[in-house]
Amino acid sequence: MGVYAAEIGYHTGSPLPGYPSGVAFFSSGAFVTGGTDTPPHTAFLPRITQPALLRRDVFDGGVCGASRVAYGELLLANPDGALDALLSWKIPGYSVTIRYGEPGTAYPSAWTTVLSGVSSGLTVGWKTLGIKLRDPHQTLDMPLQTVTYAGTNSGGSGIEGTADDLKGQAKPLLYGRVLNISPPCVNTSKLIYQVNDGAAVVSAVYDKGIALTAGTACTSQADMEATVPSAGTYRVWASGGCFRLGSTPAGTITVDAAQTASTGDRSAAKLLNAIALKAGVASGSISSSDVTALHTANSAELGLWLMTGDTDTAKTAMDAIAVSVGAWYGFDAAGTLRMRQMVAPSGSPVMELTATNIIGTPELRAIGAASGGAFYTDVKCSYAKNWTVQGESDVAGAVTAARRAWLREEWRMKRPTVVVSDPGYRPELLYEFTGLFLSESDANTEALRRYTLLYGRHDTLVVAASASASVALDLGDVVQVTLPRFGYDAGVLFVVIGMQYDLRRNRIELTLWR
């Protein structure tokens, strides 16, 4: 019979950098590691009464973005007070790893990791001690940009603004390629603007909608500050994400720019990876195979520009990108950041669910992807964002009518022609989403894919199964359900979109979608 084993990191002293921390070992049944295990000859105290309560979900009614995670507690039996010493340890902020396996098999290589996370605190009862677990998404729910302008410009030199204008404001962040952004002027004396806290490729600069002429590129910040561009032109310092104007602008300065010169680096997968790294996720904790697969699934060029600092978290940025291509992202049980495009289930299932291994009665909650189980019958995508909407008073008279019309609107709208097999069905139910695409063609392709994915019957089925038998399952996996109901007689493939663990009862509730 399998048992759950937990390794809990702790500190007995001040958490100084490089100071070694300890590990406490607990299990749900008597368990001692072997001589070749890691760690060897270690007894796990059989005090686990609830290995974890955990719920993870993605893709609710066609909505993509971050997976949702709700953690409970790891409960330890403590009726004798033997674990009271833990109260004086520093546990919050240290790692918690829970595994499942058979005593006698190689530990940990032959065991399945159920959860790899971090403790957020303790709850104390007379007979129990609870270790609260922190949602790993908290790493992504912090301000993405922590670098601010120092306000140290002096004598007309510098690109940090002054105490009277930019000091304390977040520096802009650019991902992919964007159109018509309004960058901050970081040196008002020399008319220097910054589009990104890092390198940038500036493809166009506009003054009241009129395109200015690009001059010779700057070789350094010193070159940019020392050499005045000709009137009506601008010079770009690409490695610093800045440019300098040659004359005082007549109105709002806007820019088309990209973070890199390669369009291959502007896909959703590449941007999600870049933002996660910026947020502090270690490169080794991001699934490189998922990045490759998502880039292959949709390599369309996207663009995102962030200027508000505190309100721009990694999560909000990643949500906007993931939603664009119908993808979700989140940390798996091992603490690895995963990302996948939501697609119809296909291929070989990793598990078969039948009346013999389903616990209790299955619940068919919906047969349509829309709210309440309704069917979507149409789709619309917003794309090609204009990051600076400009009215007539802020557009020069020489700007063409077509350009004026473009500048007046924040988004373009794409509503592709779809073929509804039951045209008599009413009322019309429109699926709308916002894509950070620059191309109408890319927006149209994803809108049609999304429509095909969501139109018609799409079942949401909830079943329960043995947690020990299902412990290797993860979100996005494909399972097959065979039941003498709902048209599942010959077996139907589903995608796992929700998992709720109750390891005390050795039970896992699966939310499945097709």
XYZ file of C-alpha atoms in Angstrom:
514
model
C 0.000 0.000 0.000
C 1.326 3.405 -0.931
C 2.037 6.218 1.506
C 2.455 9.979 1.286
C 5.817 11.397 2.312
C 6.498 15.053 3.076
C 9.800 16.910 3.305
C 9.427 20.229 5.121
C 12.204 22.780 5.078
C 12.796 24.888 8.175
C 15.223 27.225 9.880
C 16.181 27.193 13.518
C 18.082 30.476 13.467
C 18.190 33.795 11.692
C 17.667 33.347 7.922
C 21.086 34.645 6.864
C 22.201 34.248 3.229
C 23.921 30.901 2.769
C 22.933 29.679 6.239
C 21.969 25.982 6.002
C 18.366 25.039 6.631
C 17.055 21.757 7.949
C 14.456 19.339 6.657
C 11.816 17.508 8.685
C 10.409 14.215 7.356
C 6.819 13.029 7.830
C 4.643 10.342 6.248
C 1.131 8.893 6.328
C 2.484 5.461 7.297
C 5.651 3.991 8.750
C 8.462 4.523 6.257
C 12.275 4.401 6.371
C 14.446 5.087 3.329
C 17.040 2.568 2.175
C 20.790 2.900 2.037
C 20.846 4.020 -1.600
C 17.929 6.445 -1.267
C 18.175 10.214 -0.911
C 18.403 10.807 1.988
C 19.603 7.338 3.104
C 18.406 5.519 6.238
C 15.972 8.266 7.192
C 12.832 7.603 9.209
C 9.726 9.540 8.195
C 7.509 10.143 11.223
C 4.020 8.667 10.530
C 2.031 11.744 11.520
C 0.396 12.927 8.275
C -3.392 12.870 8.600
C -4.173 15.046 5.547
C -1.470 15.192 2.872
C -3.068 18.210 1.187
C -6.240 19.802 -0.016
C -5.582 21.306 -3.406
C -7.662 22.519 -6.334
C -6.322 23.523 -9.745
C -8.420 24.663 -12.726
C -8.014 26.030 -16.242
C -10.265 26.950 -19.163
C -13.615 27.859 -17.646
C -16.168 28.466 -20.396
C -13.551 29.148 -23.019
C -11.626 31.584 -20.804
C -7.881 31.011 -20.885
C -5.005 32.616 -19.018
C -3.604 31.689 -15.618
C -4.620 28.422 -14.043
C -6.405 28.900 -10.732
C -4.921 27.232 -7.672
C -6.380 26.899 -4.196
C -4.192 25.287 -1.555
C -5.270 23.827 1.758
C -3.065 22.490 4.511
C -0.751 19.628 5.241
C -2.097 18.322 8.564
C 0.116 16.527 11.078
C -1.153 14.616 14.122
C 0.138 16.170 17.336
C -1.992 14.921 20.256
C 1.109 14.395 22.431
C 2.626 17.817 21.736
C 5.781 16.230 20.309
C 5.698 18.622 17.364
C 5.369 21.771 19.474
C 9.061 22.418 18.823
C 8.143 23.307 15.233
C 6.467 26.444 16.549
C 9.851 28.006 17.280
C 11.254 27.040 13.870
C 11.144 29.325 10.870
C 8.976 27.354 8.412
C 7.130 30.007 6.333
C 8.982 30.654 3.094
C 10.699 27.275 3.059
C 10.017 24.389 0.699
C 7.374 21.715 1.153
C 7.483 18.628 -1.068
C 4.860 15.887 -0.934
C 5.363 12.576 -2.750
C 3.412 9.361 -3.121
C 4.912 5.909 -3.503
C 5.476 2.412 -2.196
C 7.874 1.916 0.741
C 10.788 -0.173 -0.433
C 10.998 1.448 -3.859
C 13.746 3.928 -4.672
C 13.150 7.272 -2.963
C 12.555 9.770 -4.447
C 13.184 8.588 -8.025
C 10.421 5.949 -8.039
C 7.915 8.167 -6.230
C 5.477 10.632 -7.801
C 5.685 14.270 -6.742
C 2.192 15.352 -5.694
C 3.145 18.879 -4.732
C 6.270 21.001 -4.652
C 5.645 24.336 -3.035
C 6.402 26.724 -0.225
C 4.956 27.035 3.257
C 3.104 30.226 4.109
C 2.566 29.622 7.828
C 1.290 27.331 10.562
C -2.081 26.681 12.166
C -2.059 25.138 15.611
C -4.698 22.958 17.223
C -4.653 20.956 20.425
C -4.233 17.710 18.510
C -2.999 18.834 15.102
C -0.435 21.053 13.466
C -1.246 22.462 10.037
C 1.290 23.700 7.498
C -0.308 26.170 5.124
C 0.850 26.073 1.532
C 1.472 29.109 -0.645
C 0.056 29.394 -4.133
C 3.071 29.438 -6.511
C 1.183 31.961 -8.655
C 1.981 34.570 -5.989
C 5.371 34.855 -7.698
C 3.549 36.175 -10.755
C 1.102 38.400 -8.895
C 3.657 41.043 -7.989
C 4.586 44.229 -9.899
C 6.572 43.145 -12.939
C 8.649 46.320 -13.210
C 10.495 47.354 -10.059
C 13.007 49.645 -11.790
C 12.032 53.317 -11.519
C 13.442 56.594 -12.764
C 15.982 58.028 -10.348
C 15.267 61.675 -11.194
C 19.009 62.391 -11.324
C 19.354 64.332 -14.585
C 21.729 67.246 -14.113
C 22.569 70.193 -16.328
C 20.598 68.778 -19.228
C 22.446 65.446 -19.065
C 21.103 62.001 -18.200
C 18.104 59.833 -19.047
C 16.617 59.393 -15.556
C 14.286 62.399 -15.558
C 14.254 64.905 -12.736
C 12.751 65.112 -9.283
C 9.999 67.260 -10.777
C 8.858 64.895 -13.521
C 9.761 61.178 -13.668
C 11.399 60.394 -10.329
C 9.872 57.258 -8.812
C 7.869 56.334 -11.904
C 8.300 52.841 -13.348
C 10.346 52.546 -16.513
C 8.421 51.173 -19.511
C 8.562 47.528 -20.537
C 8.095 46.386 -24.119
C 7.361 42.832 -25.244
C 6.941 41.899 -28.902
C 5.982 44.747 -31.273
C 3.573 47.608 -30.553
C 1.985 50.445 -32.503
C 1.651 54.119 -31.570
C 2.838 54.068 -27.965
C 3.521 57.337 -26.096
C 6.935 56.945 -24.442
C 8.042 59.177 -21.557
C 10.447 62.020 -22.243
C 13.419 61.148 -20.044
C 15.385 64.290 -20.882
C 13.252 67.322 -21.668
C 16.274 69.506 -22.431
C 17.522 67.236 -25.196
C 14.160 65.720 -26.202
C 15.170 62.130 -25.410
C 12.426 59.516 -25.061
C 12.535 55.919 -23.787
C 10.339 53.122 -25.153
C 11.761 50.204 -23.153
C 13.864 49.506 -20.080
C 16.297 47.623 -22.281
C 16.931 47.296 -25.979
C 14.320 48.285 -28.577
C 13.943 48.510 -32.332
C 12.199 51.796 -33.214
C 10.612 51.505 -36.649
C 8.694 54.819 -36.730
C 8.311 58.036 -34.746
C 5.291 60.329 -35.234
C 4.586 63.907 -34.227
C 0.812 64.515 -34.204
C 0.516 61.557 -36.552
C 3.152 62.801 -39.027
C 6.049 60.345 -39.542
C 9.456 61.852 -38.806
C 12.642 60.903 -40.664
C 15.122 58.506 -39.072
C 18.676 59.749 -38.820
C 21.927 57.880 -38.225
C 21.729 55.454 -35.319
C 23.417 56.420 -32.050
C 26.347 54.282 -30.935
C 25.976 55.016 -27.207
C 24.173 57.136 -24.662
C 27.031 59.624 -24.826
C 26.704 59.853 -28.605
C 22.944 60.363 -28.294
C 23.356 63.163 -25.761
C 26.213 64.857 -27.593
C 24.892 64.900 -31.176
C 21.749 66.859 -32.046
C 19.690 65.289 -34.880
C 18.662 67.445 -37.820
C 15.333 69.262 -37.515
C 12.387 66.975 -38.265
C 14.469 63.826 -37.704
C 15.280 61.488 -34.845
C 18.205 59.260 -33.874
C 17.800 55.915 -32.079
C 20.025 54.411 -29.395
C 18.734 50.851 -29.804
C 20.581 49.144 -26.946
C 19.168 51.667 -24.478
C 15.641 51.680 -25.905
C 15.814 55.452 -26.473
C 15.646 58.028 -29.270
C 16.294 61.757 -29.550
C 14.327 64.322 -31.551
C 15.961 67.015 -33.633
C 13.305 69.687 -32.985
C 10.564 70.560 -30.507
C 7.446 68.485 -31.236
C 4.212 70.117 -32.351
C 2.102 67.643 -30.392
C 2.046 64.121 -29.009
C 5.045 61.954 -29.879
C 4.136 58.343 -30.626
C 6.227 55.388 -31.693
C 6.049 52.004 -33.396
C 8.637 49.750 -31.789
C 9.677 46.175 -31.076
C 11.734 44.612 -28.323
C 13.829 42.567 -30.765
C 14.476 42.570 -34.487
C 13.382 38.937 -34.889
C 9.668 38.325 -35.417
C 10.292 34.762 -34.215
C 10.844 36.139 -30.702
C 7.426 37.815 -30.595
C 5.128 34.795 -30.310
C 2.946 34.153 -27.261
C 5.229 31.357 -26.081
C 8.378 33.475 -26.322
C 6.723 36.425 -24.559
C 5.303 34.262 -21.754
C 8.773 32.836 -21.220
C 10.385 36.292 -21.196
C 7.871 37.733 -18.714
C 8.181 34.735 -16.387
C 11.956 35.193 -16.340
C 11.515 38.907 -15.613
C 9.195 37.973 -12.723
C 11.905 35.838 -11.163
C 10.950 32.341 -12.301
C 14.165 30.383 -12.818
C 14.784 29.279 -16.392
C 15.057 25.682 -15.208
C 11.543 25.961 -13.730
C 9.953 26.785 -17.105
C 9.044 23.862 -19.349
C 11.126 24.422 -22.479
C 9.168 21.743 -24.336
C 5.930 23.613 -23.592
C 7.463 26.853 -24.879
C 8.451 25.101 -28.092
C 5.073 23.400 -28.510
C 3.070 26.593 -27.935
C 5.297 28.526 -30.345
C 4.700 25.813 -32.945
C 0.937 25.932 -32.329
C 0.774 29.714 -32.816
C 3.824 31.721 -33.863
C 1.854 34.909 -34.634
C 3.479 38.229 -33.768
C 2.077 39.880 -30.616
C 2.844 43.098 -28.773
C 2.449 44.380 -25.213
C 3.624 47.655 -23.634
C 3.582 48.310 -19.885
C 3.887 51.727 -18.297
C 1.934 51.723 -15.036
C 4.347 49.940 -12.698
C 2.442 48.789 -9.591
C -0.688 47.682 -11.473
C 1.194 45.757 -14.164
C 1.908 42.348 -12.660
C 3.423 39.391 -14.442
C 0.044 37.682 -14.182
C -1.906 40.481 -15.891
C 0.700 40.656 -18.652
C 0.795 36.891 -19.146
C -3.000 36.665 -19.084
C -3.287 39.164 -21.945
C -0.804 37.174 -24.001
C -2.230 33.729 -23.212
C -5.811 34.800 -23.933
C -4.693 36.053 -27.344
C -3.842 32.553 -28.558
C -6.292 30.545 -26.448
C -3.633 29.249 -24.076
C -3.350 28.686 -20.344
C -0.319 28.627 -18.080
C 0.417 27.613 -14.519
C 2.703 25.696 -12.203
C 2.404 21.918 -12.085
C 2.803 19.731 -9.010
C 6.582 19.785 -9.336
C 6.689 23.591 -9.429
C 7.420 23.816 -13.152
C 5.724 26.582 -15.144
C 3.683 24.969 -17.911
C 1.870 26.561 -20.869
C -0.446 24.971 -23.402
C -2.881 26.015 -26.073
C -6.374 24.733 -25.362
C -7.310 22.269 -28.102
C -9.864 19.513 -28.559
C -8.774 16.216 -26.957
C -6.961 13.832 -29.279
C -4.319 11.145 -29.300
C -3.717 8.322 -26.844
C -5.264 8.846 -23.403
C -3.012 8.679 -20.360
C -5.808 7.102 -18.317
C -9.079 5.256 -18.908
C -12.064 5.978 -16.685
C -14.908 3.476 -16.542
C -17.617 2.383 -14.144
C -15.043 0.110 -12.466
C -12.642 2.877 -11.369
C -14.925 5.932 -11.140
C -15.935 6.630 -7.549
C -19.568 7.583 -7.051
C -21.804 9.017 -9.752
C -20.426 11.112 -12.630
C -21.964 14.564 -13.056
C -22.511 16.038 -16.523
C -22.521 19.741 -15.652
C -22.820 21.310 -19.107
C -23.066 20.375 -22.779
C -22.058 23.773 -24.198
C -18.939 25.893 -23.740
C -20.825 29.092 -22.883
C -22.117 30.039 -19.453
C -24.949 27.800 -18.340
C -24.125 25.216 -20.992
C -25.310 27.318 -23.947
C -23.755 27.031 -27.417
C -21.655 29.775 -28.967
C -22.805 30.659 -32.471
C -20.419 33.469 -33.446
C -16.984 34.881 -32.647
C -15.249 38.273 -32.645
C -11.626 39.214 -32.006
C -10.197 42.651 -31.145
C -6.679 43.084 -32.563
C -4.010 45.605 -33.699
C -4.175 47.811 -30.624
C -3.516 51.527 -31.037
C -1.765 52.322 -27.754
C -2.438 56.078 -28.060
C -5.913 57.043 -29.242
C -5.741 60.494 -30.853
C -8.624 62.822 -31.634
C -8.747 65.451 -34.365
C -7.117 68.128 -32.204
C -4.025 65.970 -31.769
C -3.608 65.006 -35.430
C -1.892 67.233 -37.994
C -3.821 68.355 -41.045
C -1.470 66.532 -43.414
C -2.322 63.118 -41.963
C -4.319 60.987 -44.411
C -7.959 60.178 -43.817
C -7.145 56.474 -43.466
C -4.509 57.160 -40.828
C -6.870 59.526 -38.964
C -9.508 56.832 -38.845
C -6.959 54.347 -37.506
C -5.758 56.750 -34.798
C -9.313 57.391 -33.569
C -9.905 53.745 -32.620
C -8.143 51.718 -29.956
C -8.796 48.330 -31.593
C -9.608 46.821 -34.964
C -12.410 44.228 -34.907
C -12.422 40.938 -36.782
C -15.636 38.963 -37.044
C -14.887 36.139 -39.489
C -17.567 34.441 -41.521
C -18.588 31.257 -39.741
C -20.869 28.498 -40.939
C -23.545 27.633 -38.382
C -24.923 24.164 -39.012
C -28.161 25.005 -37.215
C -28.973 28.529 -38.483
C -32.403 28.407 -36.892
C -30.805 28.404 -33.425
C -31.379 31.689 -31.584
C -30.554 33.800 -29.722
C -27.139 34.429 -31.168
C -24.393 33.962 -28.580
C -21.160 35.763 -29.423
C -17.766 34.655 -28.133
C -15.524 37.728 -27.855
C -11.869 37.887 -26.997
C -9.003 40.350 -27.229
C -5.866 39.374 -29.103
C -2.594 41.272 -29.058
C -2.106 40.360 -32.725
C -0.830 42.965 -35.136
C -2.051 41.138 -38.237
C -5.671 40.841 -39.318
C -4.847 37.461 -40.828
C -3.493 36.141 -37.516
C -6.556 37.446 -35.667
C -8.852 35.795 -38.201
C -7.006 32.462 -37.967
C -7.242 32.319 -34.183
C -10.873 33.495 -34.168
C -11.853 30.683 -36.532
C -9.852 28.157 -34.501
C -11.534 29.329 -31.311
C -14.955 29.130 -32.941
C -14.330 25.590 -34.168
C -13.125 24.638 -30.695
C -16.128 26.077 -28.846
C -19.096 25.777 -31.204
C -21.648 23.022 -30.667
C -21.796 20.381 -27.967
C -18.924 20.482 -25.482
C -19.405 18.436 -22.343
C -18.074 19.360 -18.922
C -17.994 16.156 -16.887
C -17.010 15.763 -13.235
C -15.876 12.365 -11.976
C -14.009 11.141 -8.918
C -11.278 8.529 -8.907
C -8.632 7.088 -6.621
C -5.943 9.698 -5.997
C -3.223 7.052 -5.811
C -4.272 5.693 -9.216
C -4.528 9.208 -10.693
C -1.585 10.856 -8.989
C 0.423 11.174 -12.233
C -2.393 13.054 -14.026
C -1.991 16.753 -14.706
C -3.963 19.605 -16.213
C -4.116 19.371 -19.978
C -3.748 15.591 -20.035
C -6.150 13.545 -22.167
C -8.244 10.766 -20.606
C -10.882 8.456 -22.036
C -14.273 8.005 -20.394
C -16.342 4.933 -21.222
C -19.820 4.786 -19.679
C -23.234 3.440 -20.735
C -24.635 7.002 -20.628
C -24.434 10.378 -22.376
C -23.206 8.798 -25.619
C -19.974 7.591 -24.036
C -20.588 3.887 -24.751
C -17.681 3.531 -27.183
C -15.357 5.757 -25.166
C -14.921 9.520 -25.471
C -11.730 11.566 -25.090
C -11.645 14.461 -22.611
C -9.093 17.076 -21.538
C -8.445 17.443 -17.798
C -9.302 21.062 -16.938
C -9.759 20.771 -13.162
C -8.362 18.693 -10.321
C -9.395 18.729 -6.669
C -7.354 16.511 -4.390
C -8.553 15.098 -1.089
C -5.572 12.954 -0.209
C -6.897 12.068 3.225
C -9.678 10.107 1.506
C -7.340 9.065 -1.344
C -9.713 10.736 -3.754
C -9.356 13.151 -6.633
C -12.214 14.947 -8.360
C -11.535 15.523 -12.047
C -13.249 18.158 -14.171
C -13.110 17.036 -17.789
C -13.950 18.873 -21.020
C -14.468 17.891 -24.618
